[in-house]
mmCIF file of C-alpha atoms and ligand atoms in Angstrom:
data_model
loop_
_atom_site.group_PDB
_atom_site.id
_atom_site.type_symbol
_atom_site.label_atom_id
_atom_site.label_comp_id
_atom_site.label_asym_id
_atom_site.label_seq_id
_atom_site.Cartn_x
_atom_site.Cartn_y
_atom_site.Cartn_z
ATOM 1 C CA MET A 1 195.820 172.000 280.566
ATOM 2 C CA THR A 2 199.622 171.293 279.322
ATOM 3 C CA THR A 3 202.232 172.551 281.638
ATOM 4 C CA MET A 4 204.626 174.897 279.974
ATOM 5 C CA SER A 5 207.733 173.265 278.150
ATOM 6 C CA PHE A 6 210.200 174.306 275.618
ATOM 7 C CA ARG A 7 212.648 173.015 273.012
ATOM 8 C CA GLU A 8 215.501 174.207 271.146
ATOM 9 C CA ALA A 9 215.032 175.490 267.528
ATOM 10 C CA LYS A 10 216.176 177.834 264.983
ATOM 11 C CA SER A 11 214.548 181.057 263.541
ATOM 12 C CA GLY A 12 216.367 181.610 260.300
ATOM 13 C CA GLU A 13 219.954 181.355 261.425
ATOM 14 C CA ARG A 14 219.332 182.227 264.917
ATOM 15 C CA ALA A 15 218.890 179.769 267.983
ATOM 16 C CA CYS A 16 215.867 180.241 269.828
ATOM 17 C CA LEU A 17 213.919 178.450 272.397
ATOM 18 C CA VAL A 18 210.304 177.629 271.580
ATOM 19 C CA LEU A 19 207.815 177.653 274.448
ATOM 20 C CA GLY A 20 204.569 175.603 274.150
ATOM 21 C CA GLY A 21 201.751 174.942 276.594
ATOM 22 C CA ASP A 22 200.118 176.574 279.485
ATOM 23 C CA ILE A 23 201.806 179.262 281.680
ATOM 24 C CA THR A 24 200.698 178.251 285.174
ATOM 25 C CA GLU A 25 201.980 177.820 288.755
ATOM 26 C CA GLU A 26 203.736 174.815 287.254
ATOM 27 C CA ALA A 27 205.838 176.484 285.194
ATOM 28 C CA ASP A 28 209.332 176.050 285.621
ATOM 29 C CA PHE A 29 211.609 178.990 284.157
ATOM 30 C CA ALA A 30 214.678 177.791 285.777
ATOM 31 C CA PRO A 31 215.994 176.057 282.718
ATOM 32 C CA LEU A 32 215.530 179.175 280.482
ATOM 33 C CA LEU A 33 217.389 181.179 283.238
ATOM 34 C CA ALA A 34 220.298 178.731 282.955
ATOM 35 C CA SER A 35 220.042 178.873 279.060
ATOM 36 C CA ALA A 36 223.773 180.141 277.675
ATOM 37 C CA LEU A 37 221.622 181.698 274.521
ATOM 38 C CA THR A 38 222.482 185.299 274.114
ATOM 39 C CA PRO A 39 220.350 187.099 273.492
ATOM 40 C CA LEU A 40 217.864 185.037 274.960
ATOM 41 C CA VAL A 41 215.031 184.257 271.980
ATOM 42 C CA LEU A 42 212.038 182.904 272.952
ATOM 43 C CA ASP A 43 209.421 181.913 270.189
ATOM 44 C CA LEU A 44 206.046 182.142 271.949
ATOM 45 C CA VAL A 45 204.009 180.708 269.159
ATOM 46 C CA GLU A 46 202.726 177.516 271.079
ATOM 47 C CA VAL A 47 202.217 179.162 274.318
ATOM 48 C CA GLY A 48 198.252 178.281 275.030
ATOM 49 C CA ARG A 49 197.000 180.113 278.009
ATOM 50 C CA ILE A 50 198.415 182.013 280.995
ATOM 51 C CA ASN A 51 196.592 181.977 284.490
ATOM 52 C CA SER A 52 197.049 184.486 287.226
ATOM 53 C CA SER A 53 199.708 182.357 288.946
ATOM 54 C CA GLY A 54 201.656 181.767 285.576
ATOM 55 C CA VAL A 55 201.443 185.757 285.238
ATOM 56 C CA ARG A 56 203.584 185.830 288.480
ATOM 57 C CA GLU A 57 205.903 183.358 287.369
ATOM 58 C CA TRP A 58 206.315 185.127 284.037
ATOM 59 C CA LEU A 59 206.908 188.613 285.558
ATOM 60 C CA SER A 60 209.503 187.210 287.955
ATOM 61 C CA PHE A 61 211.441 185.387 285.012
ATOM 62 C CA VAL A 62 211.395 188.917 282.977
ATOM 63 C CA ARG A 63 212.816 190.606 286.062
ATOM 64 C CA GLU A 64 215.407 188.033 286.763
ATOM 65 C CA ILE A 65 216.535 188.120 283.098
ATOM 66 C CA ALA A 66 216.672 191.985 283.376
ATOM 67 C CA ALA A 67 218.451 192.087 286.524
ATOM 68 C CA ALA A 68 220.998 189.811 285.160
ATOM 69 C CA GLY A 69 221.432 192.231 282.092
ATOM 70 C CA ARG A 70 220.472 189.834 279.582
ATOM 71 C CA PRO A 71 218.792 191.011 276.612
ATOM 72 C CA LEU A 72 215.596 189.140 275.770
ATOM 73 C CA VAL A 73 213.903 188.681 272.442
ATOM 74 C CA LEU A 74 210.357 187.921 271.714
ATOM 75 C CA LEU A 75 209.062 186.081 268.368
ATOM 76 C CA ARG A 76 205.459 185.334 267.544
ATOM 77 C CA CYS A 77 203.882 186.402 270.986
ATOM 78 C CA ALA A 78 200.624 184.316 271.033
ATOM 79 C CA PRO A 79 197.234 185.993 271.714
ATOM 80 C CA ALA A 80 197.382 185.116 275.096
ATOM 81 C CA MET A 81 200.753 186.850 275.900
ATOM 82 C CA VAL A 82 199.604 189.884 273.882
ATOM 83 C CA HIS A 83 196.424 190.173 275.983
ATOM 84 C CA GLN A 84 198.519 190.478 279.338
ATOM 85 C CA ALA A 85 201.021 192.803 277.926
ATOM 86 C CA ASN A 86 198.031 195.223 277.205
ATOM 87 C CA MET A 87 196.765 194.647 280.656
ATOM 88 C CA ILE A 88 199.958 194.575 282.483
ATOM 89 C CA THR A 89 202.708 197.372 282.588
ATOM 90 C CA ASN A 90 206.046 195.924 282.022
ATOM 91 C CA PHE A 91 204.601 192.444 281.413
ATOM 92 C CA LEU A 92 207.332 192.061 278.948
ATOM 93 C CA GLY A 93 209.934 193.580 280.842
ATOM 94 C CA GLY A 94 212.682 194.992 278.716
ATOM 95 C CA ALA A 95 212.025 192.652 275.844
ATOM 96 C CA GLU A 96 212.792 193.228 272.385
ATOM 97 C CA VAL A 97 209.144 192.113 270.722
ATOM 98 C CA HIS A 98 209.977 191.224 267.016
ATOM 99 C CA SER A 99 206.629 189.798 266.067
ATOM 100 C CA VAL A 100 203.326 188.815 267.382
ATOM 101 C CA LEU A 101 200.529 186.467 266.127
ATOM 102 C CA ALA A 102 197.476 188.116 265.212
ATOM 103 C CA PRO A 103 194.014 186.109 265.397
ATOM 104 C CA TYR A 104 191.896 185.943 262.249
ATOM 105 C CA SER A 105 188.908 183.701 261.566
ATOM 106 C CA CYS A 106 187.413 182.792 258.215
ATOM 107 C CA ALA A 107 183.780 182.732 258.321
ATOM 108 C CA ALA A 108 183.600 181.177 254.702
ATOM 109 C CA CYS A 109 185.403 177.998 255.699
ATOM 110 C CA ASP A 110 185.151 178.338 259.475
ATOM 111 C CA TYR A 111 189.242 178.869 259.927
ATOM 112 C CA ASP A 112 190.999 180.088 262.505
ATOM 113 C CA HIS A 113 194.414 181.602 261.708
ATOM 114 C CA LEU A 114 197.415 183.001 263.594
ATOM 115 C CA GLU A 115 199.277 185.723 261.214
ATOM 116 C CA GLU A 116 202.664 186.585 262.194
ATOM 117 C CA VAL A 117 202.983 190.600 262.207
ATOM 118 C CA PRO A 118 206.381 192.128 262.499
ATOM 119 C CA THR A 119 206.643 194.618 265.331
ATOM 120 C CA ALA A 120 210.473 195.055 265.320
ATOM 121 C CA ARG A 121 211.506 198.863 265.891
ATOM 122 C CA ASN A 122 213.849 198.689 262.938
ATOM 123 C CA GLU A 123 210.733 197.719 260.376
ATOM 124 C CA ALA A 124 210.152 200.163 257.540
ATOM 125 C CA ALA A 125 206.385 200.951 258.652
ATOM 126 C CA PRO A 126 204.986 201.031 261.872
ATOM 127 C CA PRO A 127 203.318 197.838 262.899
ATOM 128 C CA ASN A 128 199.589 197.557 261.974
ATOM 129 C CA ILE A 129 196.673 195.056 262.067
ATOM 130 C CA ALA A 130 194.824 194.772 258.992
ATOM 131 C CA GLU A 131 191.073 194.132 259.552
ATOM 132 C CA GLN A 132 190.807 191.642 256.795
ATOM 133 C CA ARG A 133 192.944 189.396 254.927
ATOM 134 C CA PRO A 134 192.699 186.773 252.411
ATOM 135 C CA CYS A 135 192.196 183.567 254.047
ATOM 136 C CA PRO A 136 195.136 181.237 253.209
ATOM 137 C CA ARG A 137 192.791 178.173 253.037
ATOM 138 C CA CYS A 138 189.893 179.157 250.853
ATOM 139 C CA GLY A 139 190.868 182.712 249.524
ATOM 140 C CA GLU A 140 187.705 184.501 250.751
ATOM 141 C CA ILE A 141 188.152 187.435 253.251
ATOM 142 C CA MET A 142 188.781 186.754 256.835
ATOM 143 C CA GLU A 143 188.242 189.130 259.754
ATOM 144 C CA PHE A 144 190.549 190.164 262.590
ATOM 145 C CA SER A 145 188.914 188.329 265.617
ATOM 146 C CA ASP A 146 190.344 190.964 268.245
ATOM 147 C CA LEU A 147 190.395 194.690 268.943
ATOM 148 C CA SER A 148 192.633 196.073 266.034
ATOM 149 C CA SER A 149 192.898 199.782 267.625
ATOM 150 C CA HIS A 150 193.792 198.013 270.857
ATOM 151 C CA TYR A 151 196.066 194.851 269.984
ATOM 152 C CA LEU A 152 199.551 196.547 269.501
ATOM 153 C CA ALA A 153 198.789 199.012 271.959
ATOM 154 C CA PHE A 154 201.423 197.659 274.532
ATOM 155 C CA LEU A 155 204.333 198.563 271.895
ATOM 156 C CA ASN A 156 203.810 202.220 272.548
ATOM 157 C CA ALA A 157 203.049 202.013 276.472
ATOM 158 C CA ARG A 158 206.843 200.720 276.741
HETATM 159 ZN ZN1 LIG B 1 188.561 180.322 254.441
#
């Protein structure tokens, strides 16, 4: 287990904080709450696992952000976060989710790939998970390795 950490980065022209590691009871959200970034943009690309204590910490974090009236934007939500969002109502609070990471695996070259799927409300087409995509490594067909009908369900439940 690697305890959650974060670093400052840029997503395009926009400043953001990249979260990494596992979200557990040891995760410290105080520095994120203290960040002056407005909106608070979090890139969740490097988040590994989240356990039940981590879920509680995360929920109290999003509640505090919402209570403070601060806009929260989430980029590249890692699969562990998407799974929780699909199980727990309001897991992402009032956050605007700009993209998620969708897990694919290629049987031909034994490669696991995370594809960024845009989910912002202002996208031209509704977000959609392709069952199959060309593998970026070998060019063969790789398959989505989760439930495609369910993966983005949290977007509609909010
Ligand atoms: Zn491949």
